[in-house]
PDB file of C-alpha atoms and ligand atoms in Angstrom:
ATOM      1  CA  MET A   1     -31.409  88.357   3.013  1.00  0.00           C
ATOM      2  CA  ASN A   2     -29.035  85.925   1.370  1.00  0.00           C
ATOM      3  CA  SER A   3     -31.466  83.436  -0.089  1.00  0.00           C
ATOM      4  CA  ARG A   4     -31.295  84.645  -3.655  1.00  0.00           C
ATOM      5  CA  PRO A   5     -31.756  82.166  -6.458  1.00  0.00           C
ATOM      6  CA  THR A   6     -28.597  81.045  -8.243  1.00  0.00           C
ATOM      7  CA  GLY A   7     -30.488  81.037 -11.533  1.00  0.00           C
ATOM      8  CA  THR A   8     -33.446  82.931 -12.911  1.00  0.00           C
ATOM      9  CA  ALA A   9     -36.641  82.245 -11.012  1.00  0.00           C
ATOM     10  CA  PRO A  10     -39.909  82.368 -12.933  1.00  0.00           C
ATOM     11  CA  THR A  11     -41.899  85.566 -12.368  1.00  0.00           C
ATOM     12  CA  GLY A  12     -43.801  85.613  -9.105  1.00  0.00           C
ATOM     13  CA  THR A  13     -41.827  82.806  -7.531  1.00  0.00           C
ATOM     14  CA  GLY A  14     -38.468  82.561  -5.849  1.00  0.00           C
ATOM     15  CA  PRO A  15     -36.966  81.968  -2.450  1.00  0.00           C
ATOM     16  CA  LYS A  16     -39.134  84.521  -0.695  1.00  0.00           C
ATOM     17  CA  SER A  17     -42.476  83.167  -1.838  1.00  0.00           C
ATOM     18  CA  ALA A  18     -41.259  79.557  -1.571  1.00  0.00           C
ATOM     19  CA  ALA A  19     -40.997  79.984   2.220  1.00  0.00           C
ATOM     20  CA  ALA A  20     -44.101  82.130   2.602  1.00  0.00           C
ATOM     21  CA  THR A  21     -46.024  79.756   4.847  1.00  0.00           C
ATOM     22  CA  GLY A  22     -48.325  82.355   6.395  1.00  0.00           C
ATOM     23  CA  ALA A  23     -46.766  81.700   9.801  1.00  0.00           C
ATOM     24  CA  VAL A  24     -43.473  82.237  11.600  1.00  0.00           C
ATOM     25  CA  VAL A  25     -41.618  78.934  11.245  1.00  0.00           C
ATOM     26  CA  ILE A  26     -38.155  77.525  11.895  1.00  0.00           C
ATOM     27  CA  GLY A  27     -36.250  75.652   9.185  1.00  0.00           C
ATOM     28  CA  LEU A  28     -33.403  73.304  10.197  1.00  0.00           C
ATOM     29  CA  ASP A  29     -30.901  71.542   7.956  1.00  0.00           C
ATOM     30  CA  LEU A  30     -28.973  68.648   9.470  1.00  0.00           C
ATOM     31  CA  GLY A  31     -25.882  67.412   7.678  1.00  0.00           C
ATOM     32  CA  GLY A  32     -23.031  65.178   8.769  1.00  0.00           C
ATOM     33  CA  THR A  33     -20.808  68.128   9.690  1.00  0.00           C
ATOM     34  CA  LYS A  34     -23.103  71.122  10.181  1.00  0.00           C
ATOM     35  CA  ILE A  35     -26.529  72.184  11.446  1.00  0.00           C
ATOM     36  CA  ALA A  36     -28.058  75.274   9.798  1.00  0.00           C
ATOM     37  CA  ALA A  37     -31.099  77.038  11.246  1.00  0.00           C
ATOM     38  CA  ALA A  38     -33.225  79.946  10.055  1.00  0.00           C
ATOM     39  CA  LEU A  39     -36.335  81.684  11.362  1.00  0.00           C
ATOM     40  CA  PHE A  40     -38.749  82.647   8.583  1.00  0.00           C
ATOM     41  CA  ALA A  41     -41.419  85.348   8.799  1.00  0.00           C
ATOM     42  CA  ASP A  42     -44.927  84.612   7.513  1.00  0.00           C
ATOM     43  CA  ASP A  43     -43.989  86.200   4.173  1.00  0.00           C
ATOM     44  CA  GLY A  44     -40.873  84.064   3.853  1.00  0.00           C
ATOM     45  CA  ARG A  45     -38.283  86.663   4.914  1.00  0.00           C
ATOM     46  CA  VAL A  46     -35.351  85.321   6.928  1.00  0.00           C
ATOM     47  CA  LEU A  47     -35.470  86.910  10.401  1.00  0.00           C
ATOM     48  CA  ALA A  48     -32.499  85.117  11.950  1.00  0.00           C
ATOM     49  CA  ARG A  49     -29.992  82.440  11.103  1.00  0.00           C
ATOM     50  CA  HIS A  50     -27.477  80.276  12.927  1.00  0.00           C
ATOM     51  CA  THR A  51     -25.079  77.424  12.236  1.00  0.00           C
ATOM     52  CA  ARG A  52     -23.280  75.039  14.565  1.00  0.00           C
ATOM     53  CA  PRO A  53     -21.293  71.805  14.183  1.00  0.00           C
ATOM     54  CA  THR A  54     -23.152  68.492  14.173  1.00  0.00           C
ATOM     55  CA  PRO A  55     -22.065  66.398  17.181  1.00  0.00           C
ATOM     56  CA  ALA A  56     -21.944  63.475  14.756  1.00  0.00           C
ATOM     57  CA  ARG A  57     -19.963  61.100  16.992  1.00  0.00           C
ATOM     58  CA  ASP A  58     -22.028  61.710  20.160  1.00  0.00           C
ATOM     59  CA  GLY A  59     -25.175  59.748  19.320  1.00  0.00           C
ATOM     60  CA  ALA A  60     -28.697  60.604  18.202  1.00  0.00           C
ATOM     61  CA  ALA A  61     -29.827  62.210  21.485  1.00  0.00           C
ATOM     62  CA  ALA A  62     -26.928  64.664  21.338  1.00  0.00           C
ATOM     63  CA  VAL A  63     -27.807  65.517  17.732  1.00  0.00           C
ATOM     64  CA  LEU A  64     -31.464  66.123  18.660  1.00  0.00           C
ATOM     65  CA  ASP A  65     -30.295  68.324  21.560  1.00  0.00           C
ATOM     66  CA  ALA A  66     -28.081  70.317  19.177  1.00  0.00           C
ATOM     67  CA  LEU A  67     -30.964  70.735  16.722  1.00  0.00           C
ATOM     68  CA  ALA A  68     -33.216  72.039  19.510  1.00  0.00           C
ATOM     69  CA  ALA A  69     -30.453  74.407  20.647  1.00  0.00           C
ATOM     70  CA  ALA A  70     -30.087  75.725  17.087  1.00  0.00           C
ATOM     71  CA  ALA A  71     -33.860  76.291  16.934  1.00  0.00           C
ATOM     72  CA  ALA A  72     -33.769  78.204  20.240  1.00  0.00           C
ATOM     73  CA  GLU A  73     -30.863  80.301  18.954  1.00  0.00           C
ATOM     74  CA  VAL A  74     -32.865  81.678  15.992  1.00  0.00           C
ATOM     75  CA  ASP A  75     -36.113  82.017  17.964  1.00  0.00           C
ATOM     76  CA  PRO A  76     -35.225  83.126  21.509  1.00  0.00           C
ATOM     77  CA  ASP A  77     -38.658  84.738  22.009  1.00  0.00           C
ATOM     78  CA  GLY A  78     -40.643  81.668  20.970  1.00  0.00           C
ATOM     79  CA  ARG A  79     -42.383  83.267  17.990  1.00  0.00           C
ATOM     80  CA  ALA A  80     -42.403  80.184  15.775  1.00  0.00           C
ATOM     81  CA  THR A  81     -45.559  78.079  15.532  1.00  0.00           C
ATOM     82  CA  ALA A  82     -43.962  75.111  13.751  1.00  0.00           C
ATOM     83  CA  LEU A  83     -40.591  73.655  12.820  1.00  0.00           C
ATOM     84  CA  GLY A  84     -39.476  71.856   9.663  1.00  0.00           C
ATOM     85  CA  ILE A  85     -36.312  69.805   9.432  1.00  0.00           C
ATOM     86  CA  ALA A  86     -34.366  68.573   6.411  1.00  0.00           C
ATOM     87  CA  ALA A  87     -32.169  65.730   7.679  1.00  0.00           C
ATOM     88  CA  ALA A  88     -29.459  63.445   6.405  1.00  0.00           C
ATOM     89  CA  GLY A  89     -30.491  59.806   6.075  1.00  0.00           C
ATOM     90  CA  VAL A  90     -33.597  58.078   4.793  1.00  0.00           C
ATOM     91  CA  VAL A  91     -36.500  59.800   6.540  1.00  0.00           C
ATOM     92  CA  ASP A  92     -40.150  58.730   6.504  1.00  0.00           C
ATOM     93  CA  PRO A  93     -42.152  61.960   6.865  1.00  0.00           C
ATOM     94  CA  ARG A  94     -45.294  60.095   7.988  1.00  0.00           C
ATOM     95  CA  SER A  95     -43.741  58.140  10.871  1.00  0.00           C
ATOM     96  CA  GLY A  96     -41.128  60.815  11.549  1.00  0.00           C
ATOM     97  CA  MET A  97     -38.481  58.086  11.762  1.00  0.00           C
ATOM     98  CA  VAL A  98     -34.986  57.915  10.321  1.00  0.00           C
ATOM     99  CA  THR A  99     -35.443  54.542   8.612  1.00  0.00           C
ATOM    100  CA  SER A 100     -31.855  54.134   7.402  1.00  0.00           C
ATOM    101  CA  ALA A 101     -28.621  56.114   7.561  1.00  0.00           C
ATOM    102  CA  THR A 102     -24.912  55.858   6.911  1.00  0.00           C
ATOM    103  CA  ASP A 103     -22.447  56.153   9.799  1.00  0.00           C
ATOM    104  CA  SER A 104     -21.793  59.839   9.032  1.00  0.00           C
ATOM    105  CA  ILE A 105     -23.922  60.422  12.166  1.00  0.00           C
ATOM    106  CA  SER A 106     -23.426  57.711  14.807  1.00  0.00           C
ATOM    107  CA  GLY A 107     -26.621  55.880  15.764  1.00  0.00           C
ATOM    108  CA  TRP A 108     -28.810  57.975  13.452  1.00  0.00           C
ATOM    109  CA  ALA A 109     -30.792  55.082  11.910  1.00  0.00           C
ATOM    110  CA  GLY A 110     -33.882  54.329  14.008  1.00  0.00           C
ATOM    111  CA  THR A 111     -34.104  57.805  15.522  1.00  0.00           C
ATOM    112  CA  ALA A 112     -37.583  59.200  16.204  1.00  0.00           C
ATOM    113  CA  LEU A 113     -36.759  62.523  14.561  1.00  0.00           C
ATOM    114  CA  GLY A 114     -40.241  64.057  14.477  1.00  0.00           C
ATOM    115  CA  THR A 115     -41.341  63.384  18.035  1.00  0.00           C
ATOM    116  CA  GLY A 116     -37.817  63.658  19.446  1.00  0.00           C
ATOM    117  CA  LEU A 117     -37.506  67.187  18.142  1.00  0.00           C
ATOM    118  CA  ALA A 118     -41.121  68.098  18.988  1.00  0.00           C
ATOM    119  CA  ASP A 119     -40.545  67.081  22.606  1.00  0.00           C
ATOM    120  CA  ARG A 120     -37.358  69.125  22.829  1.00  0.00           C
ATOM    121  CA  THR A 121     -38.775  72.290  21.229  1.00  0.00           C
ATOM    122  CA  GLY A 122     -42.454  72.157  22.216  1.00  0.00           C
ATOM    123  CA  LEU A 123     -43.315  72.755  18.549  1.00  0.00           C
ATOM    124  CA  PRO A 124     -45.102  70.636  15.944  1.00  0.00           C
ATOM    125  CA  VAL A 125     -42.427  69.223  13.620  1.00  0.00           C
ATOM    126  CA  ALA A 126     -42.448  68.227   9.952  1.00  0.00           C
ATOM    127  CA  CYS A 127     -39.438  66.231   8.786  1.00  0.00           C
ATOM    128  CA  ASP A 128     -38.020  64.849   5.587  1.00  0.00           C
ATOM    129  CA  ASN A 129     -34.824  63.766   3.910  1.00  0.00           C
ATOM    130  CA  ASP A 130     -32.605  66.746   3.091  1.00  0.00           C
ATOM    131  CA  VAL A 131     -32.533  66.228  -0.673  1.00  0.00           C
ATOM    132  CA  ARG A 132     -36.318  65.956  -0.912  1.00  0.00           C
ATOM    133  CA  ALA A 133     -36.779  69.033   1.277  1.00  0.00           C
ATOM    134  CA  THR A 134     -34.352  70.960  -0.930  1.00  0.00           C
ATOM    135  CA  ALA A 135     -36.308  69.896  -4.008  1.00  0.00           C
ATOM    136  CA  GLY A 136     -39.593  71.191  -2.565  1.00  0.00           C
ATOM    137  CA  PRO A 137     -39.072  74.851  -3.536  1.00  0.00           C
ATOM    138  CA  GLU A 138     -37.943  73.738  -7.008  1.00  0.00           C
ATOM    139  CA  LEU A 139     -41.268  71.911  -7.367  1.00  0.00           C
ATOM    140  CA  ALA A 140     -43.199  74.908  -6.034  1.00  0.00           C
ATOM    141  CA  ALA A 141     -41.474  77.127  -8.627  1.00  0.00           C
ATOM    142  CA  LEU A 142     -42.828  75.115 -11.564  1.00  0.00           C
ATOM    143  CA  ALA A 143     -45.584  76.769 -13.544  1.00  0.00           C
ATOM    144  CA  GLY A 144     -48.976  75.392 -12.548  1.00  0.00           C
ATOM    145  CA  ARG A 145     -49.745  73.207  -9.560  1.00  0.00           C
ATOM    146  CA  HIS A 146     -49.347  69.815 -11.184  1.00  0.00           C
ATOM    147  CA  GLY A 147     -45.804  69.944 -12.474  1.00  0.00           C
ATOM    148  CA  SER A 148     -43.407  67.013 -12.424  1.00  0.00           C
ATOM    149  CA  LEU A 149     -39.793  67.302 -11.304  1.00  0.00           C
ATOM    150  CA  LEU A 150     -36.708  65.106 -11.438  1.00  0.00           C
ATOM    151  CA  PHE A 151     -34.137  66.415  -8.951  1.00  0.00           C
ATOM    152  CA  ALA A 152     -30.665  64.958  -8.470  1.00  0.00           C
ATOM    153  CA  ALA A 153     -28.013  65.969  -5.953  1.00  0.00           C
ATOM    154  CA  VAL A 154     -24.554  64.728  -6.925  1.00  0.00           C
ATOM    155  CA  GLY A 155     -22.001  65.225  -4.176  1.00  0.00           C
ATOM    156  CA  THR A 156     -20.408  62.847  -1.681  1.00  0.00           C
ATOM    157  CA  GLY A 157     -23.323  60.573  -2.619  1.00  0.00           C
ATOM    158  CA  VAL A 158     -25.965  60.648  -5.342  1.00  0.00           C
ATOM    159  CA  GLY A 159     -29.369  61.528  -3.928  1.00  0.00           C
ATOM    160  CA  GLY A 160     -32.558  62.696  -5.509  1.00  0.00           C
ATOM    161  CA  ALA A 161     -36.203  63.553  -5.319  1.00  0.00           C
ATOM    162  CA  LEU A 162     -39.105  62.734  -7.603  1.00  0.00           C
ATOM    163  CA  ALA A 163     -42.332  64.695  -7.907  1.00  0.00           C
ATOM    164  CA  VAL A 164     -45.086  63.621 -10.264  1.00  0.00           C
ATOM    165  CA  ASP A 165     -48.190  65.668 -11.078  1.00  0.00           C
ATOM    166  CA  GLY A 166     -47.424  68.148  -8.295  1.00  0.00           C
ATOM    167  CA  ARG A 167     -46.865  65.583  -5.558  1.00  0.00           C
ATOM    168  CA  MET A 168     -43.496  64.716  -4.031  1.00  0.00           C
ATOM    169  CA  LEU A 169     -43.048  60.946  -3.874  1.00  0.00           C
ATOM    170  CA  HIS A 170     -42.016  59.512  -0.492  1.00  0.00           C
ATOM    171  CA  GLY A 171     -42.564  55.789  -1.011  1.00  0.00           C
ATOM    172  CA  ALA A 172     -42.192  52.876   1.391  1.00  0.00           C
ATOM    173  CA  SER A 173     -40.009  53.828   4.378  1.00  0.00           C
ATOM    174  CA  GLY A 174     -39.511  57.235   2.764  1.00  0.00           C
ATOM    175  CA  ILE A 175     -36.939  55.823   0.345  1.00  0.00           C
ATOM    176  CA  ALA A 176     -38.287  57.261  -2.943  1.00  0.00           C
ATOM    177  CA  GLY A 177     -35.737  59.272  -4.892  1.00  0.00           C
ATOM    178  CA  HIS A 178     -32.575  57.361  -3.973  1.00  0.00           C
ATOM    179  CA  MET A 179     -31.404  57.328  -7.569  1.00  0.00           C
ATOM    180  CA  GLY A 180     -27.781  56.749  -6.589  1.00  0.00           C
ATOM    181  CA  HIS A 181     -28.715  53.111  -6.077  1.00  0.00           C
ATOM    182  CA  LEU A 182     -30.007  52.442  -9.580  1.00  0.00           C
ATOM    183  CA  PRO A 183     -27.908  49.996 -11.620  1.00  0.00           C
ATOM    184  CA  SER A 184     -25.352  51.630 -13.893  1.00  0.00           C
ATOM    185  CA  ALA A 185     -23.396  49.875 -16.659  1.00  0.00           C
ATOM    186  CA  GLU A 186     -20.412  52.138 -15.941  1.00  0.00           C
ATOM    187  CA  ALA A 187     -20.322  50.873 -12.332  1.00  0.00           C
ATOM    188  CA  ALA A 188     -20.653  47.153 -13.171  1.00  0.00           C
ATOM    189  CA  GLY A 189     -19.016  44.945 -10.547  1.00  0.00           C
ATOM    190  CA  LEU A 190     -18.053  47.752  -8.172  1.00  0.00           C
ATOM    191  CA  PRO A 191     -19.264  47.391  -4.545  1.00  0.00           C
ATOM    192  CA  CYS A 192     -21.725  50.039  -3.336  1.00  0.00           C
ATOM    193  CA  THR A 193     -22.090  51.539   0.139  1.00  0.00           C
ATOM    194  CA  CYS A 194     -25.557  49.942   0.343  1.00  0.00           C
ATOM    195  CA  GLY A 195     -24.161  46.416   0.080  1.00  0.00           C
ATOM    196  CA  ALA A 196     -25.135  45.771  -3.552  1.00  0.00           C
ATOM    197  CA  THR A 197     -22.816  46.123  -6.564  1.00  0.00           C
ATOM    198  CA  GLY A 198     -22.841  48.238  -9.714  1.00  0.00           C
ATOM    199  CA  HIS A 199     -24.861  51.200  -8.451  1.00  0.00           C
ATOM    200  CA  LEU A 200     -24.614  54.699  -9.941  1.00  0.00           C
ATOM    201  CA  GLU A 201     -23.244  56.316  -6.768  1.00  0.00           C
ATOM    202  CA  VAL A 202     -20.050  54.216  -6.959  1.00  0.00           C
ATOM    203  CA  ILE A 203     -18.996  55.773 -10.264  1.00  0.00           C
ATOM    204  CA  ALA A 204     -20.765  59.172 -10.334  1.00  0.00           C
ATOM    205  CA  SER A 205     -20.388  60.657  -6.829  1.00  0.00           C
ATOM    206  CA  GLY A 206     -17.402  62.873  -6.008  1.00  0.00           C
ATOM    207  CA  PRO A 207     -15.616  60.078  -4.097  1.00  0.00           C
ATOM    208  CA  GLY A 208     -16.637  57.669  -6.886  1.00  0.00           C
ATOM    209  CA  ILE A 209     -14.974  59.809  -9.568  1.00  0.00           C
ATOM    210  CA  THR A 210     -11.855  60.229  -7.438  1.00  0.00           C
ATOM    211  CA  ALA A 211     -11.653  56.481  -6.748  1.00  0.00           C
ATOM    212  CA  HIS A 212     -12.082  55.771 -10.474  1.00  0.00           C
ATOM    213  CA  TYR A 213      -9.183  58.087 -11.276  1.00  0.00           C
ATOM    214  CA  GLU A 214      -7.055  56.314  -8.678  1.00  0.00           C
ATOM    215  CA  ARG A 215      -7.908  52.897 -10.179  1.00  0.00           C
ATOM    216  CA  LEU A 216      -6.931  54.167 -13.636  1.00  0.00           C
ATOM    217  CA  THR A 217      -3.617  55.700 -12.597  1.00  0.00           C
ATOM    218  CA  GLY A 218      -2.591  53.944  -9.391  1.00  0.00           C
ATOM    219  CA  ALA A 219      -1.880  57.425  -8.051  1.00  0.00           C
ATOM    220  CA  PRO A 220      -3.639  59.050  -5.089  1.00  0.00           C
ATOM    221  CA  ALA A 221      -5.843  61.975  -6.169  1.00  0.00           C
ATOM    222  CA  GLY A 222      -7.132  63.273  -2.846  1.00  0.00           C
ATOM    223  CA  ARG A 223     -10.124  65.440  -3.604  1.00  0.00           C
ATOM    224  CA  LEU A 224     -12.331  65.740  -6.677  1.00  0.00           C
ATOM    225  CA  GLU A 225     -11.020  69.276  -7.253  1.00  0.00           C
ATOM    226  CA  ALA A 226      -7.553  67.794  -7.790  1.00  0.00           C
ATOM    227  CA  VAL A 227      -8.924  65.427 -10.446  1.00  0.00           C
ATOM    228  CA  ALA A 228     -10.752  68.368 -12.071  1.00  0.00           C
ATOM    229  CA  ALA A 229      -7.532  70.412 -12.137  1.00  0.00           C
ATOM    230  CA  ARG A 230      -5.686  67.530 -13.828  1.00  0.00           C
ATOM    231  CA  ALA A 231      -8.508  67.198 -16.351  1.00  0.00           C
ATOM    232  CA  ALA A 232      -8.261  70.923 -17.087  1.00  0.00           C
ATOM    233  CA  ARG A 233      -4.574  70.372 -17.924  1.00  0.00           C
ATOM    234  CA  GLY A 234      -5.615  67.664 -20.381  1.00  0.00           C
ATOM    235  CA  GLU A 235      -4.689  64.547 -18.366  1.00  0.00           C
ATOM    236  CA  ARG A 236      -6.613  61.761 -20.081  1.00  0.00           C
ATOM    237  CA  ALA A 237      -7.302  59.587 -17.025  1.00  0.00           C
ATOM    238  CA  ALA A 238      -8.773  62.562 -15.181  1.00  0.00           C
ATOM    239  CA  VAL A 239     -10.952  63.494 -18.149  1.00  0.00           C
ATOM    240  CA  HIS A 240     -12.083  59.880 -18.436  1.00  0.00           C
ATOM    241  CA  ALA A 241     -13.002  59.536 -14.743  1.00  0.00           C
ATOM    242  CA  ILE A 242     -15.045  62.746 -14.810  1.00  0.00           C
ATOM    243  CA  THR A 243     -16.827  62.097 -18.107  1.00  0.00           C
ATOM    244  CA  THR A 244     -17.573  58.483 -17.155  1.00  0.00           C
ATOM    245  CA  GLY A 245     -19.231  59.598 -13.923  1.00  0.00           C
ATOM    246  CA  ALA A 246     -21.153  62.312 -15.740  1.00  0.00           C
ATOM    247  CA  THR A 247     -22.237  59.924 -18.500  1.00  0.00           C
ATOM    248  CA  ALA A 248     -23.425  57.351 -15.964  1.00  0.00           C
ATOM    249  CA  ALA A 249     -25.483  59.997 -14.163  1.00  0.00           C
ATOM    250  CA  GLY A 250     -26.881  61.346 -17.440  1.00  0.00           C
ATOM    251  CA  ARG A 251     -27.994  57.908 -18.612  1.00  0.00           C
ATOM    252  CA  VAL A 252     -29.764  57.081 -15.352  1.00  0.00           C
ATOM    253  CA  LEU A 253     -31.464  60.479 -15.284  1.00  0.00           C
ATOM    254  CA  GLY A 254     -32.533  60.129 -18.924  1.00  0.00           C
ATOM    255  CA  GLY A 255     -34.067  56.740 -18.196  1.00  0.00           C
ATOM    256  CA  LEU A 256     -35.847  58.113 -15.144  1.00  0.00           C
ATOM    257  CA  ALA A 257     -37.132  61.014 -17.241  1.00  0.00           C
ATOM    258  CA  ASN A 258     -38.716  58.538 -19.666  1.00  0.00           C
ATOM    259  CA  ALA A 259     -40.321  56.708 -16.732  1.00  0.00           C
ATOM    260  CA  LEU A 260     -41.600  59.788 -14.882  1.00  0.00           C
ATOM    261  CA  GLY A 261     -42.159  62.514 -17.483  1.00  0.00           C
ATOM    262  CA  PRO A 262     -40.668  65.515 -15.691  1.00  0.00           C
ATOM    263  CA  ASP A 263     -41.380  69.072 -16.799  1.00  0.00           C
ATOM    264  CA  ARG A 264     -37.990  70.043 -15.409  1.00  0.00           C
ATOM    265  CA  VAL A 265     -34.783  68.220 -14.522  1.00  0.00           C
ATOM    266  CA  VAL A 266     -32.484  69.757 -11.917  1.00  0.00           C
ATOM    267  CA  VAL A 267     -28.968  68.569 -11.126  1.00  0.00           C
ATOM    268  CA  GLY A 268     -27.466  70.123  -8.008  1.00  0.00           C
ATOM    269  CA  GLY A 269     -24.782  69.234  -5.482  1.00  0.00           C
ATOM    270  CA  GLY A 270     -21.063  69.916  -5.466  1.00  0.00           C
ATOM    271  CA  VAL A 271     -19.916  67.697  -8.346  1.00  0.00           C
ATOM    272  CA  PRO A 272     -21.564  69.633 -11.227  1.00  0.00           C
ATOM    273  CA  ARG A 273     -19.751  72.751 -10.020  1.00  0.00           C
ATOM    274  CA  ILE A 274     -16.399  71.352 -11.194  1.00  0.00           C
ATOM    275  CA  GLY A 275     -17.232  72.697 -14.626  1.00  0.00           C
ATOM    276  CA  ALA A 276     -18.419  72.235 -18.183  1.00  0.00           C
ATOM    277  CA  LEU A 277     -16.544  68.968 -18.789  1.00  0.00           C
ATOM    278  CA  TYR A 278     -18.907  67.307 -16.311  1.00  0.00           C
ATOM    279  CA  GLY A 279     -22.073  69.163 -17.317  1.00  0.00           C
ATOM    280  CA  ASP A 280     -21.588  68.694 -21.055  1.00  0.00           C
ATOM    281  CA  ALA A 281     -21.022  64.937 -20.731  1.00  0.00           C
ATOM    282  CA  LEU A 282     -24.038  64.570 -18.435  1.00  0.00           C
ATOM    283  CA  THR A 283     -26.306  66.516 -20.787  1.00  0.00           C
ATOM    284  CA  ALA A 284     -25.138  64.568 -23.855  1.00  0.00           C
ATOM    285  CA  ALA A 285     -25.809  61.219 -22.150  1.00  0.00           C
ATOM    286  CA  PHE A 286     -29.144  62.437 -20.774  1.00  0.00           C
ATOM    287  CA  THR A 287     -30.476  63.699 -24.106  1.00  0.00           C
ATOM    288  CA  SER A 288     -29.375  60.533 -25.938  1.00  0.00           C
ATOM    289  CA  GLU A 289     -31.722  58.483 -23.710  1.00  0.00           C
ATOM    290  CA  LEU A 290     -34.864  60.591 -24.162  1.00  0.00           C
ATOM    291  CA  MET A 291     -37.961  59.375 -25.961  1.00  0.00           C
ATOM    292  CA  PRO A 292     -39.336  61.736 -28.645  1.00  0.00           C
ATOM    293  CA  PRO A 293     -41.973  63.531 -26.483  1.00  0.00           C
ATOM    294  CA  LEU A 294     -39.248  64.642 -24.060  1.00  0.00           C
ATOM    295  CA  ARG A 295     -36.745  65.939 -26.614  1.00  0.00           C
ATOM    296  CA  GLY A 296     -35.663  69.438 -25.754  1.00  0.00           C
ATOM    297  CA  LEU A 297     -35.568  68.650 -22.034  1.00  0.00           C
ATOM    298  CA  VAL A 298     -32.130  69.468 -20.576  1.00  0.00           C
ATOM    299  CA  PRO A 299     -30.808  69.253 -17.018  1.00  0.00           C
ATOM    300  CA  GLU A 300     -30.603  72.644 -15.306  1.00  0.00           C
ATOM    301  CA  PRO A 301     -28.877  73.954 -12.168  1.00  0.00           C
ATOM    302  CA  PRO A 302     -31.051  74.583  -9.072  1.00  0.00           C
ATOM    303  CA  LEU A 303     -32.932  77.902  -8.813  1.00  0.00           C
ATOM    304  CA  PHE A 304     -32.169  78.163  -5.115  1.00  0.00           C
ATOM    305  CA  GLY A 305     -28.762  78.682  -3.592  1.00  0.00           C
ATOM    306  CA  HIS A 306     -27.152  77.818  -0.286  1.00  0.00           C
ATOM    307  CA  ASP A 307     -30.368  78.533   1.656  1.00  0.00           C
ATOM    308  CA  ALA A 308     -32.332  75.888  -0.238  1.00  0.00           C
ATOM    309  CA  ALA A 309     -32.341  73.260   2.527  1.00  0.00           C
ATOM    310  CA  VAL A 310     -33.544  75.502   5.379  1.00  0.00           C
ATOM    311  CA  LEU A 311     -36.014  77.121   2.997  1.00  0.00           C
ATOM    312  CA  GLY A 312     -37.353  73.739   1.936  1.00  0.00           C
ATOM    313  CA  ALA A 313     -37.411  72.586   5.566  1.00  0.00           C
ATOM    314  CA  ALA A 314     -39.601  75.539   6.586  1.00  0.00           C
ATOM    315  CA  ALA A 315     -41.966  74.840   3.688  1.00  0.00           C
ATOM    316  CA  LEU A 316     -42.398  71.227   4.870  1.00  0.00           C
ATOM    317  CA  THR A 317     -44.553  72.528   7.738  1.00  0.00           C
ATOM    318  CA  THR A 318     -47.338  73.328   5.277  1.00  0.00           C
ATOM    319  CA  ILE A 319     -47.264  70.123   3.212  1.00  0.00           C
ATOM    320  CA  LEU A 320     -46.328  67.205   5.488  1.00  0.00           C
ATOM    321  CA  PRO A 321     -47.840  65.537   8.584  1.00  0.00           C
ATOM    322  CA  LEU A 322     -46.859  67.302  11.815  1.00  0.00           C
ATOM    323  CA  HIS A 323     -45.431  65.376  14.768  1.00  0.00           C
ATOM    324  CA  HIS A 324     -46.549  66.879  18.075  1.00  0.00           C
ATOM    325  CA  PRO A 325     -44.856  67.185  21.459  1.00  0.00           C
ATOM    326  CA  GLY A 326     -45.800  64.492  23.941  1.00  0.00           C
ATOM    327  CA  ALA A 327     -46.691  61.850  21.363  1.00  0.00           C
ATOM    328  CA  LEU A 328     -44.093  59.445  22.807  1.00  0.00           C
ATOM    329  CA  ARG A 329     -45.283  59.765  26.397  1.00  0.00           C
TER     330      ARG A 329
HETATM  331 ZN1   ZN B   1     -26.167  51.075  -3.700  1.00  0.00          ZN
END
């Protein structure tokens, strides 16, 4: 199995136990470009896996059809008793609805994800936002059952998940955890994808850092990796764009830590992987915000690797409301 932790899991926990639901379940991860599926045994072992492209331009019904096809691919004999899905967009796990979404998947906002997928697969379905689902195993890995977790995913956007006293927060419309849309001094005046101005995502996401570099230099940068390579060669504008984004993220996370009291802070996603320049600036800004009882808390990388979303999706079937086939008829 490939679902090894990227870090050191505490004794007795880890990817295997995190997906040990006591039943055979399917985990699905829906992103803007790719659908990943895995069939998990009752002890959490991966029995089968499959990926396929997301038909992102073909409408919500086509995406639901592709999700059901991916589920059938990993479970041709119909062994699964439930299905969990981690999906892009703002997802309300109670209603099973996609309450908001960007245009990375056409027509995704307003989709009845839970019942739509239950009807297509004949299985009870638990659904949540992909970042929150990915954070679930990180929460389960905390010592004790009442741990608190601050989880950020910094990539093409800035997403997150918040768990307090052992309970993942969903909030009104399922929006809890969208920390990319907190105000950030470093982003002052810049328009955000959500329609407001000055939000963290504008300055701290991968595209935000790249756009900042382009504003500073007037030169096209292309991808974040190109900015990181220029920073590694000592180019000041590149260093500034990266450290500004990291500092903005660190400050917001430090403030959230004071508000929520996490036992652990996890920063995942593609942007931190560009290297120590980013991580060091984020950690310095984070620690400078902390109140005395939290001193010593430092952001850490995720315990779980590339399987985290399907793993978290499978685990949703044991902790969230299930949407059943036929509920729409
Ligand atoms: Zn925003």
